[in-house]
Amino acid sequence: MDPIVLYVDGFWNSPYAFSVFVCLKEKGLPFETREVNLHEKAQKAPEFQAKSLTARVPVLEQGAFRLSESSAIVEYLEETFPPPRYAAMLPAAPRDRARARQIMAWIRSDLMPIREERSTHTFFYKNPVQPLSPAGRAAAEKLIAAASAFIPDGRTSLFDAFSVADADLAMMLMRLVGNDDPVPAKLRDFVAAQWQRPSVRAWVDHERAPYVPY
Ligand SMILES: N[C@@H](CCC(=O)N[C@@H](CS)C(=O)NCC(=O)O)C(=O)O
């Protein structure tokens, strides 16, 4: 097998690189990470641009094959390293699988005010935040309502077994939980449980260079 390389941002803040990193760890695949310093515009360097085509992280490299877009990478890993030999990253039942994909697509395309006002560096680096704007509060309410419906009562995972949608949803909720914004106990418990997973901890606890705003 060609060695796997995952390109991540230099501050280990990217929720999209996180998602792929968690999949690789959960599947037990050996891989190297390479940091791309977005604050220095390294994503626009010709060598990286040629690999990514989109000039964004994450990029998965396996020999001559390079792939951008975290959800495409997750699907590629799931098909290339499928269960039962490797851990499943998406539920097996079609409706649960569709629900996981719904959550993953939604998290990547909505809730912009939270993503802007509660960027992941705020909790990875404990950088101070302002109170949420009215748009931020509206997005937080939308996230809380949807997550409360997605997560079954009395459970700390979306489905019977872990899926990468759990990690993605926990990362989104952490933008609120990690900044002491009000979040119902059920969602705080969900985040706390997901944050304990070894694959998630490996990302959270990874050494980080001092943060430079950009
Ligand atoms: N939809 C993409 C989003 C990737 C993305 O926005 N990556 C950011 C880091 S979190 C990036 O590389 N930004 C640099 C840029 O756009 O110039 C995915 O899921 O992979």
XYZ file of C-alpha atoms and ligand atoms in Angstrom:
234
model
C 0.000 0.000 0.000
C 1.270 3.493 -0.827
C 1.951 5.459 2.372
C -0.837 7.839 3.379
C -0.083 11.512 3.984
C -2.622 13.937 5.416
C -2.083 17.667 4.937
C -3.482 19.665 7.865
C -3.324 23.343 8.830
C -0.267 24.471 10.774
C -2.264 25.317 13.914
C -4.287 22.083 13.956
C -7.494 24.127 13.920
C -9.197 22.875 10.758
C -12.437 21.009 11.576
C -12.279 19.427 8.122
C -8.738 18.110 8.558
C -9.847 16.934 12.037
C -12.622 14.854 10.487
C -10.233 13.008 8.164
C -7.621 12.630 10.918
C -10.219 10.987 13.192
C -11.210 8.562 10.400
C -7.617 7.535 9.783
C -7.018 7.015 13.516
C -10.265 5.112 14.038
C -9.459 2.815 11.109
C -5.998 2.220 12.560
C -4.276 3.242 9.334
C -0.658 4.363 9.493
C -0.259 7.897 8.125
C 1.968 10.928 8.258
C 0.751 14.479 8.708
C 2.238 17.524 6.988
C 1.392 21.027 8.101
C 0.379 23.761 5.677
C 0.799 27.237 7.200
C -2.357 28.986 6.079
C -1.305 32.222 7.835
C 1.692 32.318 5.473
C -0.509 31.480 2.483
C 1.356 28.192 2.040
C -1.847 26.728 0.566
C -1.169 28.908 -2.484
C 2.386 27.632 -2.997
C 2.541 25.999 -6.452
C 3.569 22.581 -5.082
C 0.613 22.369 -2.667
C -1.803 23.981 -5.099
C -0.903 21.329 -7.675
C -1.673 18.567 -5.163
C -4.878 20.028 -3.749
C -6.239 21.762 -6.863
C -8.450 23.754 -4.449
C -5.631 25.299 -2.338
C -7.295 24.152 0.880
C -6.670 21.606 3.622
C -7.250 18.763 4.161
C -5.612 16.882 1.312
C -5.099 13.128 1.445
C -2.166 11.813 -0.548
C -1.608 8.152 -1.350
C 1.129 7.730 -3.908
C 0.161 9.704 -6.991
C -3.452 10.013 -5.804
C -4.416 13.265 -4.097
C -7.868 14.156 -2.851
C -9.335 17.346 -1.344
C -12.696 17.941 0.389
C -13.055 16.230 3.729
C -16.355 14.483 3.038
C -15.008 13.048 -0.249
C -11.924 11.864 1.627
C -14.031 10.223 4.342
C -16.087 8.393 1.704
C -12.899 7.329 -0.105
C -11.417 5.939 3.126
C -14.653 4.157 3.963
C -14.732 2.461 0.554
C -11.011 1.710 0.380
C -10.683 0.473 3.968
C -14.178 -0.915 4.648
C -15.598 -2.713 7.667
C -15.371 -5.306 9.104
C -11.601 -5.315 8.618
C -11.456 -1.602 9.433
C -13.740 0.358 11.759
C -16.855 1.719 10.057
C -16.994 5.489 9.892
C -20.592 5.608 8.674
C -23.533 3.576 10.008
C -24.462 0.426 8.056
C -28.253 0.934 8.015
C -29.240 3.058 4.993
C -31.386 5.501 6.964
C -28.765 6.035 9.672
C -26.100 6.353 6.981
C -28.205 8.950 5.195
C -28.748 10.806 8.488
C -24.988 10.831 9.165
C -24.373 12.250 5.691
C -27.106 14.835 6.265
C -25.434 16.011 9.482
C -21.994 16.089 7.876
C -23.226 18.062 4.863
C -25.197 20.473 7.042
C -22.268 21.179 9.352
C -20.110 21.997 6.343
C -22.593 24.351 4.729
C -24.567 26.219 7.441
C -24.114 28.019 10.774
C -21.653 30.524 9.321
C -22.033 33.066 12.183
C -20.937 30.440 14.733
C -18.045 29.383 12.540
C -16.948 33.039 12.313
C -17.601 34.176 15.897
C -16.512 30.925 17.518
C -13.641 29.859 15.293
C -11.947 26.666 16.503
C -8.821 28.601 17.589
C -10.960 30.188 20.332
C -11.074 26.902 22.245
C -7.893 25.221 21.010
C -5.866 28.306 21.980
C -8.284 29.745 24.562
C -8.387 33.006 22.610
C -10.974 35.440 24.024
C -14.373 35.855 22.348
C -17.033 38.556 22.256
C -20.645 37.777 23.187
C -22.476 36.246 20.230
C -24.075 38.745 17.832
C -27.820 38.406 17.117
C -26.906 36.329 14.032
C -24.552 34.217 16.157
C -27.281 33.641 18.757
C -29.766 32.644 16.060
C -27.271 30.173 14.595
C -26.524 28.792 18.080
C -30.246 28.261 18.700
C -30.574 26.483 15.362
C -27.595 24.247 16.144
C -28.899 23.434 19.623
C -32.384 22.596 18.356
C -31.113 20.353 15.558
C -28.466 18.609 17.671
C -31.026 17.995 20.433
C -33.241 16.267 17.871
C -30.407 14.316 16.221
C -29.006 12.871 19.469
C -31.364 10.340 21.074
C -32.217 11.044 24.732
C -30.007 9.176 27.178
C -27.253 8.611 24.605
C -23.902 10.255 23.965
C -23.651 9.173 20.324
C -25.853 9.750 17.297
C -26.193 6.060 16.396
C -25.525 2.677 18.019
C -21.827 2.876 17.182
C -19.420 5.776 16.635
C -19.523 7.477 13.250
C -17.506 10.386 11.951
C -20.698 12.476 12.130
C -20.344 12.250 15.938
C -16.904 13.836 15.772
C -18.091 16.517 13.335
C -21.115 17.411 15.443
C -19.029 17.456 18.640
C -16.527 19.815 16.992
C -19.345 22.165 15.964
C -20.926 22.092 19.433
C -17.509 22.629 21.053
C -17.529 26.113 19.527
C -20.268 26.891 22.072
C -19.364 24.508 24.917
C -15.666 25.444 24.814
C -16.548 29.130 25.072
C -19.043 28.741 27.931
C -22.002 29.673 25.784
C -25.204 28.192 27.229
C -25.811 24.657 25.917
C -28.272 22.062 27.324
C -26.794 19.311 29.513
C -27.594 16.552 26.985
C -25.419 18.265 24.365
C -22.641 19.030 26.843
C -22.606 15.342 27.821
C -22.439 14.362 24.142
C -19.462 16.663 23.544
C -17.698 15.478 26.715
C -18.075 11.813 25.677
C -16.908 12.407 22.100
C -13.993 14.542 23.319
C -12.709 11.560 25.286
C -12.312 9.292 22.258
C -8.626 8.494 21.695
C -8.882 9.517 18.001
C -10.320 12.898 18.977
C -7.825 13.374 21.817
C -4.951 12.687 19.422
C -6.027 15.775 17.461
C -6.982 17.938 20.448
C -3.769 17.184 22.361
C -1.465 17.522 19.345
C 1.326 20.029 19.826
C 0.420 23.424 18.368
C 2.676 26.261 17.260
C 1.925 29.643 18.891
C -1.175 31.061 17.197
C -0.795 33.927 14.723
C -4.071 35.651 13.773
C -4.676 35.738 10.017
N -15.309 21.972 2.233
C -13.891 21.832 2.530
C -13.473 23.018 3.411
C -11.958 23.103 3.531
C -11.537 24.434 4.148
O -12.289 25.415 4.206
N -10.276 24.460 4.615
C -9.744 25.681 5.167
C -9.118 25.413 6.527
S -10.352 25.009 7.721
C -8.642 26.191 4.253
O -7.841 25.429 3.746
N -8.587 27.507 4.061
C -7.578 28.145 3.285
C -8.130 28.876 2.099
O -9.332 28.718 1.788
O -7.348 29.624 1.498
C -13.630 20.497 3.222
O -14.580 19.939 3.799
O -12.500 19.978 3.149
